[in-house]
CSV table of N, CA and C in Angstrom, one decimal:
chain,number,residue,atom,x,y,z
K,112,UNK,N,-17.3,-10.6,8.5
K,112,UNK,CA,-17.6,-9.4,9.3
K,112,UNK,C,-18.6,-8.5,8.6
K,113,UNK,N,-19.9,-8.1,9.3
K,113,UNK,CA,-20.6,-7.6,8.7
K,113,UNK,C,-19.9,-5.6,8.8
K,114,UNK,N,-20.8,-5.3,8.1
K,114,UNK,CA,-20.3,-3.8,7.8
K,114,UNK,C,-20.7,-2.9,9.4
K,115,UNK,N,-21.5,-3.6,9.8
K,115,UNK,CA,-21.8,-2.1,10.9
K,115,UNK,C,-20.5,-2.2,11.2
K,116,UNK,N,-19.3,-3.3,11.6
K,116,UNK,CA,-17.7,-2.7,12.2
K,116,UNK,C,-16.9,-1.4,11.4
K,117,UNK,N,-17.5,-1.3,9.8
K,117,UNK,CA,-16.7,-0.5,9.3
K,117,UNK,C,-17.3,0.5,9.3
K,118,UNK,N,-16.5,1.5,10.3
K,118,UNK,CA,-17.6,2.8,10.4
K,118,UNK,C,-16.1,3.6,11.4
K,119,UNK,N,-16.6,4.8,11.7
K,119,UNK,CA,-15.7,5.6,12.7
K,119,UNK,C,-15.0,4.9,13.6
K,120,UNK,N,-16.2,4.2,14.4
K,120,UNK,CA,-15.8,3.2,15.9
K,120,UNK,C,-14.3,2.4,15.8
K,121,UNK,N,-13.8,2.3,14.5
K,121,UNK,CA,-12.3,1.8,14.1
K,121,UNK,C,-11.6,2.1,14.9
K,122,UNK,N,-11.5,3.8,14.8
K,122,UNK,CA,-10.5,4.4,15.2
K,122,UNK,C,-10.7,4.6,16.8
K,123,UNK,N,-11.3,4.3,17.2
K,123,UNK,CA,-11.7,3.9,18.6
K,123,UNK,C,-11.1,2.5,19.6
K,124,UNK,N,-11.7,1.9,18.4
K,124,UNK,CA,-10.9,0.1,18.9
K,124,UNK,C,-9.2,0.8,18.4
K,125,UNK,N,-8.7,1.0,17.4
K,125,UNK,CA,-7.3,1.2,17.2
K,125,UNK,C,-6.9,2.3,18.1
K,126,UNK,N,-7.2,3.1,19.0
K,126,UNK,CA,-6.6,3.5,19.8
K,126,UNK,C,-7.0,2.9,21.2
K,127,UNK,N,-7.7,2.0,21.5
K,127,UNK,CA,-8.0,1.1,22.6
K,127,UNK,C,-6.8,-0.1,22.6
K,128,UNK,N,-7.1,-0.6,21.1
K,128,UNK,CA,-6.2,-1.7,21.5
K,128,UNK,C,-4.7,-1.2,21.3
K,129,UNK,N,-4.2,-0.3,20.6
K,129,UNK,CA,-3.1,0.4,20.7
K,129,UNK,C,-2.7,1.5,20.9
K,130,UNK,N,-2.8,1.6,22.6
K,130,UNK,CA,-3.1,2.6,23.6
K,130,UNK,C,-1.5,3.7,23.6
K,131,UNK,N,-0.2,3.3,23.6
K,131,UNK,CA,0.9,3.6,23.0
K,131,UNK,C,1.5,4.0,21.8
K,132,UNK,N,0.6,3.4,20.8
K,132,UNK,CA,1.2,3.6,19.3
K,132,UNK,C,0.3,4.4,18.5
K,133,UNK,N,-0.9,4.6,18.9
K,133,UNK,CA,-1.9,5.6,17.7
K,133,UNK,C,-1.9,6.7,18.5
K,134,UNK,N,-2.2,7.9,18.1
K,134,UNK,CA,-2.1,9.2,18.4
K,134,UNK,C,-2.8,9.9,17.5
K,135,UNK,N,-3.0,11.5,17.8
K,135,UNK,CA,-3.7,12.5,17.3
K,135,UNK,C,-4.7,12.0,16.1
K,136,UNK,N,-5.4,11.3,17.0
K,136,UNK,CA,-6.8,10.5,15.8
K,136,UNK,C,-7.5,11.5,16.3
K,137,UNK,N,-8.0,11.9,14.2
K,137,UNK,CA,-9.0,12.9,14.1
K,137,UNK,C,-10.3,12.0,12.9
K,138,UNK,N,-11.6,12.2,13.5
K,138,UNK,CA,-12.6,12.1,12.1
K,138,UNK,C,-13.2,13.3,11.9
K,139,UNK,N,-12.2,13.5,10.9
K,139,UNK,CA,-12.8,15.2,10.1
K,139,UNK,C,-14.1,14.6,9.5
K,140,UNK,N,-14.9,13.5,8.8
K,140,UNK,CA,-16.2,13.4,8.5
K,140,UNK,C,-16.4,12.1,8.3
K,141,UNK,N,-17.4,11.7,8.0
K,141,UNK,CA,-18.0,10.1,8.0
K,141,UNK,C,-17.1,9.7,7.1
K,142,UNK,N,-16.5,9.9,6.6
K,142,UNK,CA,-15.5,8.6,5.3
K,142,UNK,C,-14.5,8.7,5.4
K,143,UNK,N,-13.5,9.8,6.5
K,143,UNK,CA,-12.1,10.2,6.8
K,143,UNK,C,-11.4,9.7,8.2
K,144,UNK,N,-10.7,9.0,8.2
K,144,UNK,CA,-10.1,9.4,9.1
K,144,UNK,C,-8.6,9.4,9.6
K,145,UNK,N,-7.8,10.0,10.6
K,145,UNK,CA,-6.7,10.4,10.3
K,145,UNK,C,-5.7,9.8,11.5
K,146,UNK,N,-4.9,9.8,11.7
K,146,UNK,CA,-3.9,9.1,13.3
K,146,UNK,C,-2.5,9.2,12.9
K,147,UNK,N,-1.6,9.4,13.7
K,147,UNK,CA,-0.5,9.0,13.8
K,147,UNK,C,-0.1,7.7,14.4
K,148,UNK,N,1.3,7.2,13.6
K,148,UNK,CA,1.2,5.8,14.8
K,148,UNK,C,2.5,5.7,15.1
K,149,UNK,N,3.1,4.8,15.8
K,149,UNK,CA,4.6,4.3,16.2
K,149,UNK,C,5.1,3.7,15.4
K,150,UNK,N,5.6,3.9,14.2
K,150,UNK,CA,6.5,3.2,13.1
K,150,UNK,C,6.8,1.4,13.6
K,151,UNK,N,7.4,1.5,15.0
K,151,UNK,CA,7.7,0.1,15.1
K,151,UNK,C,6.4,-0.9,15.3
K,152,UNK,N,5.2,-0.5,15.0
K,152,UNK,CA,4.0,-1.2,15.4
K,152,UNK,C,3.2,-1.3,13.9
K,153,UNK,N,3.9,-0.7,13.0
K,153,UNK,CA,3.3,-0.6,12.2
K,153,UNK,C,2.2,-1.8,11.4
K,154,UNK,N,3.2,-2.9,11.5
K,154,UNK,CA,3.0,-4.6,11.0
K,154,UNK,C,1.4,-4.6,11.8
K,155,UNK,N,1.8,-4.6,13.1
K,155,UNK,CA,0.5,-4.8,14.0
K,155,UNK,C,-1.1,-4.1,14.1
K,156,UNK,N,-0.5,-2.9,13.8
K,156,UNK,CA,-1.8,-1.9,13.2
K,156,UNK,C,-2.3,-2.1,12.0
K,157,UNK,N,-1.8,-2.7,10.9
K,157,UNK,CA,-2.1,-2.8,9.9
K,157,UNK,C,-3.1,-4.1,9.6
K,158,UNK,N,-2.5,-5.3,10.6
K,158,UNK,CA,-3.1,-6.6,10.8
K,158,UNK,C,-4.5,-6.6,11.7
K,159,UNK,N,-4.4,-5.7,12.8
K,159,UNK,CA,-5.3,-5.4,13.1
K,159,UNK,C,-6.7,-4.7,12.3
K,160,UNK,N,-6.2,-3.6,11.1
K,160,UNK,CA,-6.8,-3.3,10.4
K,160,UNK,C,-8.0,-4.3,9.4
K,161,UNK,N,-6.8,-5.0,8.7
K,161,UNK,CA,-7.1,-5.6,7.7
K,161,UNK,C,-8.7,-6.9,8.7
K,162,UNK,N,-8.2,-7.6,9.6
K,162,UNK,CA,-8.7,-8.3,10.5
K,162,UNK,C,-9.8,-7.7,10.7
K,163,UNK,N,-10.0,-6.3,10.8
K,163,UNK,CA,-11.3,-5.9,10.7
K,163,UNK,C,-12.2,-4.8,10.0
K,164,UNK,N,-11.7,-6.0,8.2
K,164,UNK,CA,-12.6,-5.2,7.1
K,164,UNK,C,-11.9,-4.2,6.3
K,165,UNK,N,-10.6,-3.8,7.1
K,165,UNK,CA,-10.0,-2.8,5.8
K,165,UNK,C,-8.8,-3.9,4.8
K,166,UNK,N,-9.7,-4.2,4.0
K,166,UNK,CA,-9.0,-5.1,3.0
K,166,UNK,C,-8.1,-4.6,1.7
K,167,UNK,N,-8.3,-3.1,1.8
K,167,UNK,CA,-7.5,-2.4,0.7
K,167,UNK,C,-6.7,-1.3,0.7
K,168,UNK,N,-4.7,-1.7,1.0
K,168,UNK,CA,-3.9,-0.7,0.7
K,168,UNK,C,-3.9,0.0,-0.1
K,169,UNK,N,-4.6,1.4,-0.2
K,169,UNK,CA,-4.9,2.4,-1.2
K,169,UNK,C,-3.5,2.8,-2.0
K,170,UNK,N,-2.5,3.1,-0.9
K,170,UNK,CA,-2.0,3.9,-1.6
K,170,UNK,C,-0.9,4.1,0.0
K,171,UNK,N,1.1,4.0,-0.2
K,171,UNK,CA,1.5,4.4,0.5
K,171,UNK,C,2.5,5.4,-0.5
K,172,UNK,N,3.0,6.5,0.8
K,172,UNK,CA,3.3,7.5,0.3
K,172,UNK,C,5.1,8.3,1.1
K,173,UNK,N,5.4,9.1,0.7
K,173,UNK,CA,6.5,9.6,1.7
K,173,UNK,C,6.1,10.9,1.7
K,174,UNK,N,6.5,12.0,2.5
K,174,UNK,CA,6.6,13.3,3.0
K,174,UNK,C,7.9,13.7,3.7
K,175,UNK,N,8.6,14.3,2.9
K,175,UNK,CA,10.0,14.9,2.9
K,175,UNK,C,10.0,16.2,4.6
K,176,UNK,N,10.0,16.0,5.6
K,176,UNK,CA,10.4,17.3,6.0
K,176,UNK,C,12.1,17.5,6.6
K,177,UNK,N,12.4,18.1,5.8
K,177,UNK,CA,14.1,18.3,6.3
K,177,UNK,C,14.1,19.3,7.5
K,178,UNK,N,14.8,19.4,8.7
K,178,UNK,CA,16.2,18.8,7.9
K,178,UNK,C,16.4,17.4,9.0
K,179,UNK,N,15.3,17.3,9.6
K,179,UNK,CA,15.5,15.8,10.5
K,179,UNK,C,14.4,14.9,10.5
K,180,UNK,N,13.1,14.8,9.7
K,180,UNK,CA,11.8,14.3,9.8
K,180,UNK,C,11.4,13.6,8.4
K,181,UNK,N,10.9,12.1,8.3
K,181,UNK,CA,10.0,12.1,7.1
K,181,UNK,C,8.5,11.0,7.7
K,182,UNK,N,7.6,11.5,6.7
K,182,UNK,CA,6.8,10.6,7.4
K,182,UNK,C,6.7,9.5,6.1
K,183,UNK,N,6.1,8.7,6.8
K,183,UNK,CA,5.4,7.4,5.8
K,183,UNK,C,3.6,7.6,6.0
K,184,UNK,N,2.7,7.5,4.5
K,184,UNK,CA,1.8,7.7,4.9
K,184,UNK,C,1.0,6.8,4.3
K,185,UNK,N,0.0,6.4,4.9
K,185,UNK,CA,-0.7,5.3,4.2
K,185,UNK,C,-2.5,5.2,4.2
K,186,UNK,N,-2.7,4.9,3.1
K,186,UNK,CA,-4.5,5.0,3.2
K,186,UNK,C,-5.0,3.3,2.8
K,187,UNK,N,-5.6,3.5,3.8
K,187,UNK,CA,-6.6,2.1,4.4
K,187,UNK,C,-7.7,2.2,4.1
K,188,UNK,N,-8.4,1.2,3.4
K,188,UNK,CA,-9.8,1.1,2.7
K,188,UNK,C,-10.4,0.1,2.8
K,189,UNK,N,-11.7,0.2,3.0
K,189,UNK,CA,-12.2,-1.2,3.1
K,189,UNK,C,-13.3,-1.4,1.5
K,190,UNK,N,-13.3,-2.5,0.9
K,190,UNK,CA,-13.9,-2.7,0.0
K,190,UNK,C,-15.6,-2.3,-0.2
K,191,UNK,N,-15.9,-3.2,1.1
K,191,UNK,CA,-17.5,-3.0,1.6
K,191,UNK,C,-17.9,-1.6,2.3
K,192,UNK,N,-17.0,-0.6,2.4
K,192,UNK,CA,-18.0,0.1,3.2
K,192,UNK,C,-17.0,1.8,3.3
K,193,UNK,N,-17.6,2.6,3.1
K,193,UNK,CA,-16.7,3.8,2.2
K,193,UNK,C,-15.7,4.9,3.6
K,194,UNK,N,-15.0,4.4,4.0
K,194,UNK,CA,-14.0,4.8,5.1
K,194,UNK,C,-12.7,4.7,4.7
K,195,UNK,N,-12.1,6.0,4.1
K,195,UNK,CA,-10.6,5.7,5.0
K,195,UNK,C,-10.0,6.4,5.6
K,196,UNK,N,-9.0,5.4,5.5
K,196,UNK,CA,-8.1,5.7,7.1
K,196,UNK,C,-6.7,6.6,6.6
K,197,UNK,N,-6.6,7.3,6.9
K,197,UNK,CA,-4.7,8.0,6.9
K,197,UNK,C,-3.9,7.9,8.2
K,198,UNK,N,-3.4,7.0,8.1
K,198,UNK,CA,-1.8,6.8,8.9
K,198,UNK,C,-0.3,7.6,8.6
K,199,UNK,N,-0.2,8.0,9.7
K,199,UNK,CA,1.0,8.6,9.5
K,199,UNK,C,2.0,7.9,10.4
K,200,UNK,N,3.0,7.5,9.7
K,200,UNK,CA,4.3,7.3,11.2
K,200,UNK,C,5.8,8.2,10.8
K,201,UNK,N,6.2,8.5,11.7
K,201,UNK,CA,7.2,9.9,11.4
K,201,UNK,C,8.5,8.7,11.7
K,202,UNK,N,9.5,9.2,11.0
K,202,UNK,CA,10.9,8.7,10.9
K,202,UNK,C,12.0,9.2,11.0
K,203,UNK,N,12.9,9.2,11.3
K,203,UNK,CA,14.0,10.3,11.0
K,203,UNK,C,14.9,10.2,9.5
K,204,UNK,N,15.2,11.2,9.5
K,204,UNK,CA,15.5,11.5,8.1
K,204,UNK,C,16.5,11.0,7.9
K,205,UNK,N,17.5,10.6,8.7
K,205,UNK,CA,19.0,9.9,8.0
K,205,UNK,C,18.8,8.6,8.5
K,206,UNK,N,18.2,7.9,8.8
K,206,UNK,CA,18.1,6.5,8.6
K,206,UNK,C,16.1,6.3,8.2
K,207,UNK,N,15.6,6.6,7.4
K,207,UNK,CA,14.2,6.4,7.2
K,207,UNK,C,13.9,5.0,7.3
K,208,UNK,N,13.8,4.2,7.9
K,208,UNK,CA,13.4,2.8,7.8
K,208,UNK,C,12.6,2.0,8.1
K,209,UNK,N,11.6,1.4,7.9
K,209,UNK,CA,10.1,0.7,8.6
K,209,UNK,C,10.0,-0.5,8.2
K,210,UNK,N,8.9,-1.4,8.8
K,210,UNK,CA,8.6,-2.8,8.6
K,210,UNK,C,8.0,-3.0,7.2
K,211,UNK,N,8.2,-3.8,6.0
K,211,UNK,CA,7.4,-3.8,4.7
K,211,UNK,C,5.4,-4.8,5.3
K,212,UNK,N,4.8,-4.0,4.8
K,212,UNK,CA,3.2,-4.7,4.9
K,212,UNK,C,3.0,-5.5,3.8
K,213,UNK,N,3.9,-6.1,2.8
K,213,UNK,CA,4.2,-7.4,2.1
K,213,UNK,C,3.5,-8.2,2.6
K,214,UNK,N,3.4,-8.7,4.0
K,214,UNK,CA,3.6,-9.8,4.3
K,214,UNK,C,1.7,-10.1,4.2
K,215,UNK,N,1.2,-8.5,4.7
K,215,UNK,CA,0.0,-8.3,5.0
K,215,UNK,C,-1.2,-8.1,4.0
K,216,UNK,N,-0.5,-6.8,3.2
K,216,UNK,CA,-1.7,-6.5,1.9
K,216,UNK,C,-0.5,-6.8,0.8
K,217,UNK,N,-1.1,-7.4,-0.2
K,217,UNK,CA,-0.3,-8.2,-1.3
K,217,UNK,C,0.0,-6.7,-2.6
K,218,UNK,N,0.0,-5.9,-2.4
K,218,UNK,CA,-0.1,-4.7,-3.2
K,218,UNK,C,1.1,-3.8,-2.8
K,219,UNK,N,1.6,-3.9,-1.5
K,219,UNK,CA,2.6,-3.4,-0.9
K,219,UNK,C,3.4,-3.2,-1.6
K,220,UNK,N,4.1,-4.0,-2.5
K,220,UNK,CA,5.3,-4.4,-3.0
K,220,UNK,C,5.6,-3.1,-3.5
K,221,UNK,N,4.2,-2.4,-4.8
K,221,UNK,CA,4.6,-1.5,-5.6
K,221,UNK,C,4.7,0.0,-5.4
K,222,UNK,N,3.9,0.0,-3.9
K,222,UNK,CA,3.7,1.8,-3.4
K,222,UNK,C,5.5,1.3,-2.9
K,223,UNK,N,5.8,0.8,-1.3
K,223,UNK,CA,7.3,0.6,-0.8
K,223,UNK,C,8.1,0.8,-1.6
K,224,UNK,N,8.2,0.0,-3.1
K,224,UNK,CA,9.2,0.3,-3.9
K,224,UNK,C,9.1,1.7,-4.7
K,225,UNK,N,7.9,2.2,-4.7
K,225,UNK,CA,8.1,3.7,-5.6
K,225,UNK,C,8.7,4.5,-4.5
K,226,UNK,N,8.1,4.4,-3.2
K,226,UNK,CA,8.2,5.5,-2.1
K,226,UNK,C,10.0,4.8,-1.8
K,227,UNK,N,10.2,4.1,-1.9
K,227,UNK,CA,11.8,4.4,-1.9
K,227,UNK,C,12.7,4.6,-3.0
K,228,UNK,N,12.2,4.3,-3.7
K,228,UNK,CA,12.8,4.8,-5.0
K,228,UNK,C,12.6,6.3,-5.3
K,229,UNK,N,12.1,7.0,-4.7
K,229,UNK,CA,11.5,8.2,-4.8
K,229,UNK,C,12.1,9.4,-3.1
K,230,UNK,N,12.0,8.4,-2.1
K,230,UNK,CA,11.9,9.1,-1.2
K,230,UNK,C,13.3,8.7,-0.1
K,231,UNK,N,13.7,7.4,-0.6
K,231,UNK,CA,14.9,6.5,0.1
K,231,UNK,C,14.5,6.0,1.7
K,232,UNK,N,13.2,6.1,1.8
K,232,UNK,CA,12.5,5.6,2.7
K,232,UNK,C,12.7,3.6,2.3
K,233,UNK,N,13.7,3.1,3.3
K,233,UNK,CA,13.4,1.6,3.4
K,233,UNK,C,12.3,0.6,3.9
K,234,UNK,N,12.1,-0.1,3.3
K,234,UNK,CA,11.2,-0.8,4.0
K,234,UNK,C,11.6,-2.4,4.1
K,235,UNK,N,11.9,-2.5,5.3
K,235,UNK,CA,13.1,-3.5,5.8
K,235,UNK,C,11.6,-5.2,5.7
K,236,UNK,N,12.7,-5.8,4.7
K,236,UNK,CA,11.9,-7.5,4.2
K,236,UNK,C,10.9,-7.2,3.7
K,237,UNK,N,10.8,-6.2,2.7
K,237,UNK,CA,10.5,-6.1,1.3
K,237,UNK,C,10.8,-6.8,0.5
K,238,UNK,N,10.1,-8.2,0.0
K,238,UNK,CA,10.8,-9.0,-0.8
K,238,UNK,C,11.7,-9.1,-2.2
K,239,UNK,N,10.9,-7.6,-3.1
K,239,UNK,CA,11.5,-7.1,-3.8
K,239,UNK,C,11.9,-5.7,-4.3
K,240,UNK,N,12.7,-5.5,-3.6
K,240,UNK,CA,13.4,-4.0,-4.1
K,240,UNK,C,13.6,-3.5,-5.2
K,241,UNK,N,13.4,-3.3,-6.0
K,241,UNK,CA,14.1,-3.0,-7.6
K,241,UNK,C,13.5,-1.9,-8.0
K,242,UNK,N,14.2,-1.0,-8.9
K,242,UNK,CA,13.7,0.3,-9.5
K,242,UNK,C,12.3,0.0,-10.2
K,243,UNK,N,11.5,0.7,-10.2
K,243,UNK,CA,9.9,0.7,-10.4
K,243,UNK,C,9.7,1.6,-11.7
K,244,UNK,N,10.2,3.2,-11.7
K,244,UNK,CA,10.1,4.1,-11.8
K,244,UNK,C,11.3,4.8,-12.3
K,245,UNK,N,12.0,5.0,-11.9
K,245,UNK,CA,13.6,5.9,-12.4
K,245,UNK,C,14.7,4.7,-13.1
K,246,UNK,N,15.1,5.7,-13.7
K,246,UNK,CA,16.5,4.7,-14.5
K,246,UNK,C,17.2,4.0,-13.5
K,247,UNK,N,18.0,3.2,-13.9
K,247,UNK,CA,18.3,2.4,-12.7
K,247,UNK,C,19.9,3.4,-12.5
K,248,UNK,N,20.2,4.3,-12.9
K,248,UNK,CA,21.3,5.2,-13.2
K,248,UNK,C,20.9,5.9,-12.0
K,249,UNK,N,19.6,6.1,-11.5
K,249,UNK,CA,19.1,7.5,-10.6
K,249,UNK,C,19.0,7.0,-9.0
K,250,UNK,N,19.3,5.2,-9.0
K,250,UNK,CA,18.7,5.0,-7.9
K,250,UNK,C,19.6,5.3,-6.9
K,251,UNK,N,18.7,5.8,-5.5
K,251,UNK,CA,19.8,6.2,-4.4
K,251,UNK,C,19.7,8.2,-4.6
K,252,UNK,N,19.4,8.7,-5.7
K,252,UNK,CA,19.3,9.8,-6.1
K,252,UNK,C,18.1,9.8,-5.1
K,253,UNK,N,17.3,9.9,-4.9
K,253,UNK,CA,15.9,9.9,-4.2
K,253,UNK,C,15.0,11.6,-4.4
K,254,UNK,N,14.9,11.5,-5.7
K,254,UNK,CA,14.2,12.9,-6.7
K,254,UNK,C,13.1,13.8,-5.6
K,255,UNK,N,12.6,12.8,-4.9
K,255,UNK,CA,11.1,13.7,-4.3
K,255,UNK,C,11.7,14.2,-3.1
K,256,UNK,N,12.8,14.3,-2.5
K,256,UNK,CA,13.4,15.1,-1.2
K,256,UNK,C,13.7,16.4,-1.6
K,257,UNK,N,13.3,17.3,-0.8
K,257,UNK,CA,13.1,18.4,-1.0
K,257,UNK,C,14.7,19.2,-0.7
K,258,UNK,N,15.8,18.3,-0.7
K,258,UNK,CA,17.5,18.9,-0.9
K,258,UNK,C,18.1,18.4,-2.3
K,259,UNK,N,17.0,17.7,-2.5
K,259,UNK,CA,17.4,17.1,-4.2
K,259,UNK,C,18.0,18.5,-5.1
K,260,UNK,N,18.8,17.9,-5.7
K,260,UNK,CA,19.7,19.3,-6.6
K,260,UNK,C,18.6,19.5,-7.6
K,261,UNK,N,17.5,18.6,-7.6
K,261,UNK,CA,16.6,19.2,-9.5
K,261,UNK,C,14.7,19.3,-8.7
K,262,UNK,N,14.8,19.7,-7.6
K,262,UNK,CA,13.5,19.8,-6.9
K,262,UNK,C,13.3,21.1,-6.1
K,263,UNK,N,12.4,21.4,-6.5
K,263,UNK,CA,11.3,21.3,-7.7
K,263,UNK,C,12.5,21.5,-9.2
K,264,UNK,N,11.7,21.3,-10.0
K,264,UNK,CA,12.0,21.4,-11.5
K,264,UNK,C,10.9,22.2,-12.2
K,265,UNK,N,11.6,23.6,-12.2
K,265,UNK,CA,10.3,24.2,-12.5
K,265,UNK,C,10.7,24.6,-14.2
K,266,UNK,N,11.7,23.9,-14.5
K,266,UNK,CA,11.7,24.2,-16.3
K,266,UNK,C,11.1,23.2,-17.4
């Protein structure tokens, strides 16, 4: 795939071919851009992604909003051509759970397992779950929720 596909027009085809699941897509500038999506589609958006050119999970993330919301957020990059993407899909707070992109970008493994180890955000057939980051004494504690008893820690 040559580079002219990696360009804004992305977010064009991803809200064409997933007319139900992307939402409030914004391009704040030539190298940004932003959407919401349907958590249950996530697998599919992402396949579609990669399939055209965005070959690099930057970076997945959590966002705490209590007392009934968290998002999952994720930045999409392509190697060849300087664009990314921010995904957001919103979850509910007492069962946070989504599809793992294991299957898709081979990097997955390590953001899913911080952002649940951190956020208790699941990511269901995640091949390996295991503490990344916190004692294994803390896991299930989930430190970066903003009802956490030591958050902030401002000593």
């Amino acid at each position: 795939m040559g580079d002219e596909k990696i360009d804004k027009t992305i977010m064009i085809e991803l809200s064409n071919t997933f007319k139900d699941a992307v939402s409030d897509v914004d391009v704040p500038s030539p190298n940004r851009a932003v959407a919401r999506i349907d958590p249950s589609k996530v697998k599919e958006i992402m396949q579609f992604l990669l399939d055209n050119g965005f070959d690099h999970l930057s970076c997945v993330s959590g966002v705490d909003y209590p007392p009934d919301k968290m998002d999952v957020v994720y930045h999409v990059t392509s190697y060849s051509a300087p664009l990314v993407i921010t995904l957001k899909a919103s979850l509910p707070r007492d069962d946070p759970n989504i599809d793992s992109l294991c299957g898709i970008y081979w990097n997955a493994n390590w953001y899913e397992r911080e952002t649940y180890e951190l956020y208790g955000i699941k990511f269901n057939d995640c091949p390996y779950m295991k503490v990344l980051l916190l004692i294994e004494e803390m896991e299930g504690e989930w430190p970066l929720r903003k009802d956490y008893a030591g958050y902030p820690d401002l000593t």
